[in-house]
Structures are given as structure tokens and as C-alpha cells.
GROMACS .gro file of C-alpha atoms in nm:
model
  233
    1MET     CA    1   4.468 -12.762   2.505
    2ARG     CA    2   4.218 -12.554   2.699
    3PRO     CA    3   4.476 -12.398   2.930
    4LEU     CA    4   4.682 -12.295   2.625
    5GLU     CA    5   4.379 -12.143   2.455
    6THR     CA    6   4.288 -11.973   2.776
    7ARG     CA    7   4.638 -11.824   2.798
    8ARG     CA    8   4.627 -11.712   2.439
    9GLY     CA    9   4.280 -11.570   2.477
   10GLY     CA   10   4.376 -11.404   2.800
   11GLY     CA   11   4.688 -11.263   2.637
   12CYS     CA   12   4.489 -11.116   2.347
   13LYS     CA   13   4.230 -10.972   2.577
   14GLY     CA   14   4.495 -10.821   2.797
   15GLY     CA   15   4.669 -10.672   2.492
   16LEU     CA   16   4.350 -10.497   2.378
   17ASP     CA   17   4.282 -10.363   2.724
   18ASP     CA   18   4.642 -10.257   2.789
   19PRO     CA   19   4.643  -9.904   2.943
   20LYS     CA   20   4.951  -9.810   2.741
   21LEU     CA   21   4.772  -9.874   2.413
   22SER     CA   22   4.466  -9.687   2.530
   23SER     CA   23   4.681  -9.389   2.623
   24VAL     CA   24   4.834  -9.391   2.273
   25ASN     CA   25   4.490  -9.405   2.117
   26ASP     CA   26   4.380  -9.113   2.331
   27LEU     CA   27   4.690  -8.914   2.234
   28ALA     CA   28   4.616  -8.913   1.858
   29PRO     CA   29   4.297  -8.697   1.880
   30ARG     CA   30   4.478  -8.456   2.109
   31LEU     CA   31   4.754  -8.408   1.853
   32LYS     CA   32   4.497  -8.350   1.581
   33GLY     CA   33   4.322  -8.093   1.799
   34ARG     CA   34   4.647  -7.909   1.864
   35GLY     CA   35   4.720  -7.904   1.488
   36SER     CA   36   4.382  -7.749   1.414
   37ASP     CA   37   4.436  -7.495   1.691
   38MET     CA   38   4.772  -7.397   1.537
   39LYS     CA   39   4.609  -7.354   1.196
   40HIS     CA   40   4.338  -7.138   1.353
   41ASP     CA   41   4.597  -6.924   1.529
   42THR     CA   42   4.789  -6.880   1.203
   43ALA     CA   43   4.473  -6.773   1.021
   44THR     CA   44   4.388  -6.537   1.306
   45CYS     CA   45   4.731  -6.379   1.292
   46GLY     CA   46   4.698  -6.333   0.916
   47SER     CA   47   4.360  -6.168   0.953
   48MET     CA   48   4.497  -5.940   1.224
   49ALA     CA   49   4.790  -5.838   1.005
   50SER     CA   50   4.576  -5.750   0.703
   51PRO     CA   51   4.431  -5.423   0.847
   52TYR     CA   52   4.781  -5.297   0.916
   53GLY     CA   53   4.880  -5.371   0.559
   54SER     CA   54   4.577  -5.191   0.419
   55ARG     CA   55   4.643  -4.900   0.653
   56ALA     CA   56   5.001  -4.878   0.528
   57VAL     CA   57   4.877  -4.872   0.169
   58GLY     CA   58   4.631  -4.596   0.260
   59LEU     CA   59   4.907  -4.389   0.421
   60THR     CA   60   5.123  -4.431   0.113
   61ARG     CA   61   4.844  -4.314  -0.114
   62SER     CA   62   4.767  -4.016   0.108
   63ALA     CA   63   5.132  -3.913   0.090
   64VAL     CA   64   5.172  -3.965  -0.284
   65LEU     CA   65   4.866  -3.772  -0.406
   66PRO     CA   66   4.953  -3.440  -0.235
   67THR     CA   67   5.309  -3.468  -0.361
   68VAL     CA   68   5.188  -3.519  -0.718
   69ALA     CA   69   4.949  -3.224  -0.681
   70LEU     CA   70   5.230  -3.003  -0.551
   71LEU     CA   71   5.455  -3.099  -0.841
   72ALA     CA   72   5.171  -3.022  -1.084
   73CYS     CA   73   5.131  -2.677  -0.930
   74VAL     CA   74   5.503  -2.615  -0.956
   75PHE     CA   75   5.482  -2.705  -1.326
   76LEU     CA   76   5.177  -2.485  -1.391
   77TRP     CA   77   5.317  -2.166  -1.240
   78PRO     CA   78   5.581  -2.099  -1.511
   79ALA     CA   79   5.337  -2.226  -1.773
   80LEU     CA   80   5.080  -1.961  -1.675
   81LEU     CA   81   5.330  -1.681  -1.624
   82THR     CA   82   5.479  -1.732  -1.972
   83PHE     CA   83   5.147  -1.780  -2.153
   84HIS     CA   84   5.141  -1.647  -2.510
   85VAL     CA   85   4.837  -1.624  -2.738
   86GLY     CA   86   5.048  -1.733  -3.033
   87ASP     CA   87   5.126  -2.075  -2.890
   88TRP     CA   88   4.937  -2.392  -2.984
   89PRO     CA   89   4.642  -2.467  -2.935
   90SER     CA   90   4.526  -2.105  -2.939
   91PRO     CA   91   4.320  -2.034  -3.257
   92ASN     CA   92   4.400  -1.661  -3.241
   93GLN     CA   93   4.723  -1.670  -3.438
   94HIS     CA   94   4.842  -1.864  -3.741
   95PRO     CA   95   5.101  -1.995  -3.782
   96HIS     CA   96   5.170  -2.081  -3.419
   97ASN     CA   97   5.499  -2.001  -3.251
   98ASN     CA   98   5.759  -2.262  -3.337
   99PRO     CA   99   5.908  -2.337  -3.092
  100ALA     CA  100   5.649  -2.243  -2.834
  101ALA     CA  101   5.712  -1.928  -2.634
  102ASN     CA  102   5.584  -2.101  -2.319
  103ALA     CA  103   5.856  -2.197  -2.073
  104CYS     CA  104   5.703  -2.544  -2.030
  105GLY     CA  105   5.673  -2.623  -2.401
  106LEU     CA  106   5.363  -2.747  -2.578
  107VAL     CA  107   5.226  -2.922  -2.271
  108GLY     CA  108   5.252  -2.604  -2.065
  109ALA     CA  109   5.100  -2.400  -2.348
  110TRP     CA  110   4.805  -2.640  -2.370
  111CYS     CA  111   4.738  -2.627  -1.994
  112ALA     CA  112   4.777  -2.250  -1.973
  113TYR     CA  113   4.547  -2.188  -2.271
  114HIS     CA  114   4.259  -2.394  -2.133
  115LEU     CA  115   4.290  -2.251  -1.782
  116ARG     CA  116   4.297  -1.894  -1.916
  117HIS     CA  117   4.020  -1.964  -2.163
  118PHE     CA  118   3.777  -2.087  -1.897
  119LEU     CA  119   3.879  -1.892  -1.585
  120GLY     CA  120   4.085  -1.598  -1.706
  121ASP     CA  121   4.276  -1.417  -1.433
  122GLY     CA  122   4.092  -1.622  -1.171
  123THR     CA  123   4.332  -1.903  -1.258
  124TYR     CA  124   4.608  -1.737  -1.056
  125LEU     CA  125   4.408  -1.746  -0.734
  126LEU     CA  126   4.299  -2.102  -0.804
  127LEU     CA  127   4.658  -2.211  -0.853
  128LEU     CA  128   4.771  -2.015  -0.546
  129PHE     CA  129   4.521  -2.183  -0.315
  130ALA     CA  130   4.587  -2.523  -0.475
  131THR     CA  131   4.960  -2.484  -0.412
  132LEU     CA  132   4.905  -2.384  -0.050
  133ALA     CA  133   4.661  -2.672   0.005
  134ALA     CA  134   4.900  -2.930  -0.144
  135LEU     CA  135   5.188  -2.793   0.062
  136LEU     CA  136   4.976  -2.799   0.379
  137LYS     CA  137   4.870  -3.157   0.305
  138VAL     CA  138   5.230  -3.267   0.257
  139VAL     CA  139   5.354  -3.095   0.575
  140ARG     CA  140   5.064  -3.151   0.816
  141GLY     CA  141   4.897  -3.451   0.655
  142GLU     CA  142   4.541  -3.319   0.674
  143ILE     CA  143   4.316  -3.031   0.568
  144GLY     CA  144   4.006  -2.965   0.772
  145SER     CA  145   3.663  -2.869   0.632
  146ILE     CA  146   3.758  -2.952   0.275
  147TRP     CA  147   3.415  -2.893   0.121
  148GLU     CA  148   3.371  -2.551   0.287
  149ARG     CA  149   3.712  -2.453   0.152
  150VAL     CA  150   3.622  -2.572  -0.198
  151PHE     CA  151   3.299  -2.369  -0.186
  152GLY     CA  152   3.486  -2.059  -0.074
  153LEU     CA  153   3.755  -2.103  -0.337
  154GLY     CA  154   3.487  -2.133  -0.606
  155LEU     CA  155   3.335  -1.802  -0.496
  156VAL     CA  156   3.674  -1.630  -0.489
  157VAL     CA  157   3.772  -1.754  -0.836
  158ALA     CA  158   3.435  -1.672  -0.993
  159CYS     CA  159   3.426  -1.320  -0.846
  160THR     CA  160   3.785  -1.255  -0.950
  161SER     CA  161   3.715  -1.367  -1.307
  162ALA     CA  162   3.401  -1.150  -1.328
  163SER     CA  163   3.586  -0.850  -1.186
  164ALA     CA  164   3.872  -0.895  -1.432
  165HIS     CA  165   3.622  -0.911  -1.720
  166LEU     CA  166   3.446  -0.590  -1.611
  167ILE     CA  167   3.759  -0.391  -1.525
  168CYS     CA  168   4.016  -0.490  -1.788
  169ASP     CA  169   3.960  -0.453  -2.161
  170PRO     CA  170   4.100  -0.718  -2.399
  171GLY     CA  171   4.450  -0.635  -2.516
  172PRO     CA  172   4.676  -0.760  -2.794
  173ARG     CA  173   4.824  -1.032  -2.573
  174SER     CA  174   4.502  -1.137  -2.401
  175MET     CA  175   4.232  -1.383  -2.498
  176PRO     CA  176   3.951  -1.256  -2.725
  177VAL     CA  177   3.699  -1.353  -2.455
  178GLY     CA  178   3.869  -1.109  -2.218
  179HIS     CA  179   4.068  -1.130  -1.897
  180GLY     CA  180   3.789  -1.311  -1.715
  181GLY     CA  181   3.760  -1.613  -1.943
  182LEU     CA  182   3.427  -1.776  -2.016
  183VAL     CA  183   3.326  -1.781  -1.648
  184GLY     CA  184   3.402  -1.412  -1.598
  185TYR     CA  185   3.232  -1.318  -1.925
  186ALA     CA  186   2.910  -1.504  -1.839
  187LEU     CA  187   2.895  -1.393  -1.475
  188GLY     CA  188   2.988  -1.032  -1.550
  189ASP     CA  189   2.723  -0.994  -1.821
  190LEU     CA  190   2.465  -1.163  -1.596
  191LEU     CA  191   2.529  -0.921  -1.311
  192THR     CA  192   2.546  -0.605  -1.521
  193GLY     CA  193   2.233  -0.704  -1.713
  194ASN     CA  194   2.024  -0.748  -1.396
  195LEU     CA  195   2.193  -0.511  -1.151
  196SER     CA  196   2.328  -0.161  -1.172
  197ARG     CA  197   2.699  -0.089  -1.156
  198VAL     CA  198   2.677  -0.021  -0.784
  199GLY     CA  199   2.480  -0.342  -0.723
  200THR     CA  200   2.732  -0.543  -0.922
  201ILE     CA  201   3.020  -0.402  -0.716
  202ILE     CA  202   2.839  -0.480  -0.388
  203VAL     CA  203   2.756  -0.838  -0.491
  204LEU     CA  204   3.105  -0.915  -0.620
  205THR     CA  205   3.281  -0.759  -0.322
  206SER     CA  206   3.065  -0.926  -0.057
  207SER     CA  207   3.078  -1.263  -0.235
  208TRP     CA  208   3.456  -1.237  -0.267
  209VAL     CA  209   3.497  -1.164   0.105
  210VAL     CA  210   3.260  -1.446   0.207
  211GLY     CA  211   3.441  -1.688  -0.024
  212LEU     CA  212   3.778  -1.585   0.119
  213ILE     CA  213   3.653  -1.645   0.474
  214PHE     CA  214   3.527  -1.991   0.379
  215ALA     CA  215   3.844  -2.078   0.189
  216THR     CA  216   4.076  -1.972   0.472
  217GLN     CA  217   3.843  -2.083   0.756
  218GLY     CA  218   3.861  -1.745   0.932
  219TRP     CA  219   4.240  -1.727   0.912
  220ILE     CA  220   4.229  -1.369   0.783
  221LEU     CA  221   3.994  -1.255   1.060
  222LYS     CA  222   4.216  -1.414   1.324
  223ASN     CA  223   4.527  -1.247   1.183
  224THR     CA  224   4.346  -0.912   1.166
  225SER     CA  225   4.247  -0.934   1.533
  226ILE     CA  226   4.601  -1.035   1.629
  227MET     CA  227   4.746  -0.740   1.437
  228GLY     CA  228   4.492  -0.507   1.600
  229ARG     CA  229   4.591  -0.625   1.947
  230ALA     CA  230   4.961  -0.586   1.863
  231ALA     CA  231   4.900  -0.231   1.738
  232GLN     CA  232   4.713  -0.139   2.055
  233ALA     CA  233   4.990  -0.279   2.271
   0.00000   0.00000   0.00000
């Protein structure tokens, strides 16, 4: 019986120490490691792809906003040019025009009234620069020195409104506040109350020129020098 037990025991011991089985046991952790590496690579690829997706969304937004602004400017131009004091919501005439005399209907009449009420004739320059800026953004994709341009545009619009208030008298088809709107009325009275007529003209003219230089970033000065050189040639 002992030789048989020895054979059986030797067989079992040899089976446990078989190199084939040990190689299979060693292969399982390697497969698990490769699976974890594949998961890590997949996660890494996903994280690498996410910035490109966010960048694409940012490019889409940057293209949509200027287009919407340009369309808004296109809508506001006929609304301002066909403004009538008898349209709603102007309180200067009752009953209001029905239908509205504005080419863009009640929505155009509402927008034109509020723009003219606050900025007066300065609205036209504001809309002109806004249209050019939106068109430049759509075509070139960028506008440099945005805050300097906004500052310059504010000076140009304010000086234009004040000048319109001081030069033009209210007419039958204008707002009761005058051609300068609330901004032109307040700024014009402030300047004339503290400065003489000559001082008011100097301040408005110099501020308007400085604002135009800031708004155009020296574009007018460059064109003037180019025209001067062409005339000399």
C-alpha cells in the first residue's frame, strides 16, 4: 500500500508544482493588468477629446453672437429711419397711429422710441459703429482693443447727442426732449451752465475727435496720412 500512496502523493505534488499550471496562474494577473491599462487609455482618450469639444462649442458661440448682432442692426436701421412720434409707445400723441407708421411695426416703433428718447441723434452713430463692429467680427473673427473702442464710441455718441441738443430746436416730428435725447439734454445743459459757448464748442469738438480716434484705433489718422502722401506724389 505504501508504494501506491507514494505514487498518489507524488502525483498530487507533481500536479501542484506543474510548470504549465503555474504559467496559467501567472497569466491571469497579466490579463487583468492589460484590461486596466485599456480602461485607462480609454479614459485618457476621452479626457483628451473633451477640450476639442469645448473649443468647438466656443467657436460656434463666437460665430453665432456676431451674426445675431448684425441681424439686429439690420432690423434697427429701417426702424430708426421711419420713426414717427405718433407711434406707440410715444406719449406725445393720442390716439396712436393704427397701424404703426414704422416700417418694422410695433416692435420697431418701441425700439426706435427708446433709443431716440435716451440718445437722440447719437443713436445713428451708435448703430453705425455697432453694424461695422458686427460685420468685422463676422468677417475677421476678432476685434482688437474692445474696451478702448467702447470708451471712444461712448464719447462720440455723447458729444453727438449734446451737439444735436444745442444746435437743433425741437420740431413737430421730434421728441419733446429735443434731438439730443436725455443724454444730450443733460450734457448740453451741464456744459452751457458751467462753460461759455466757446468753451462748450472746444470741449465737445476735442472730445468728439478723441473718441473717434479711440473708436477707430487711429484708422482715420492712418488714412489721412496715406491720402496726404498720395496727394504729394
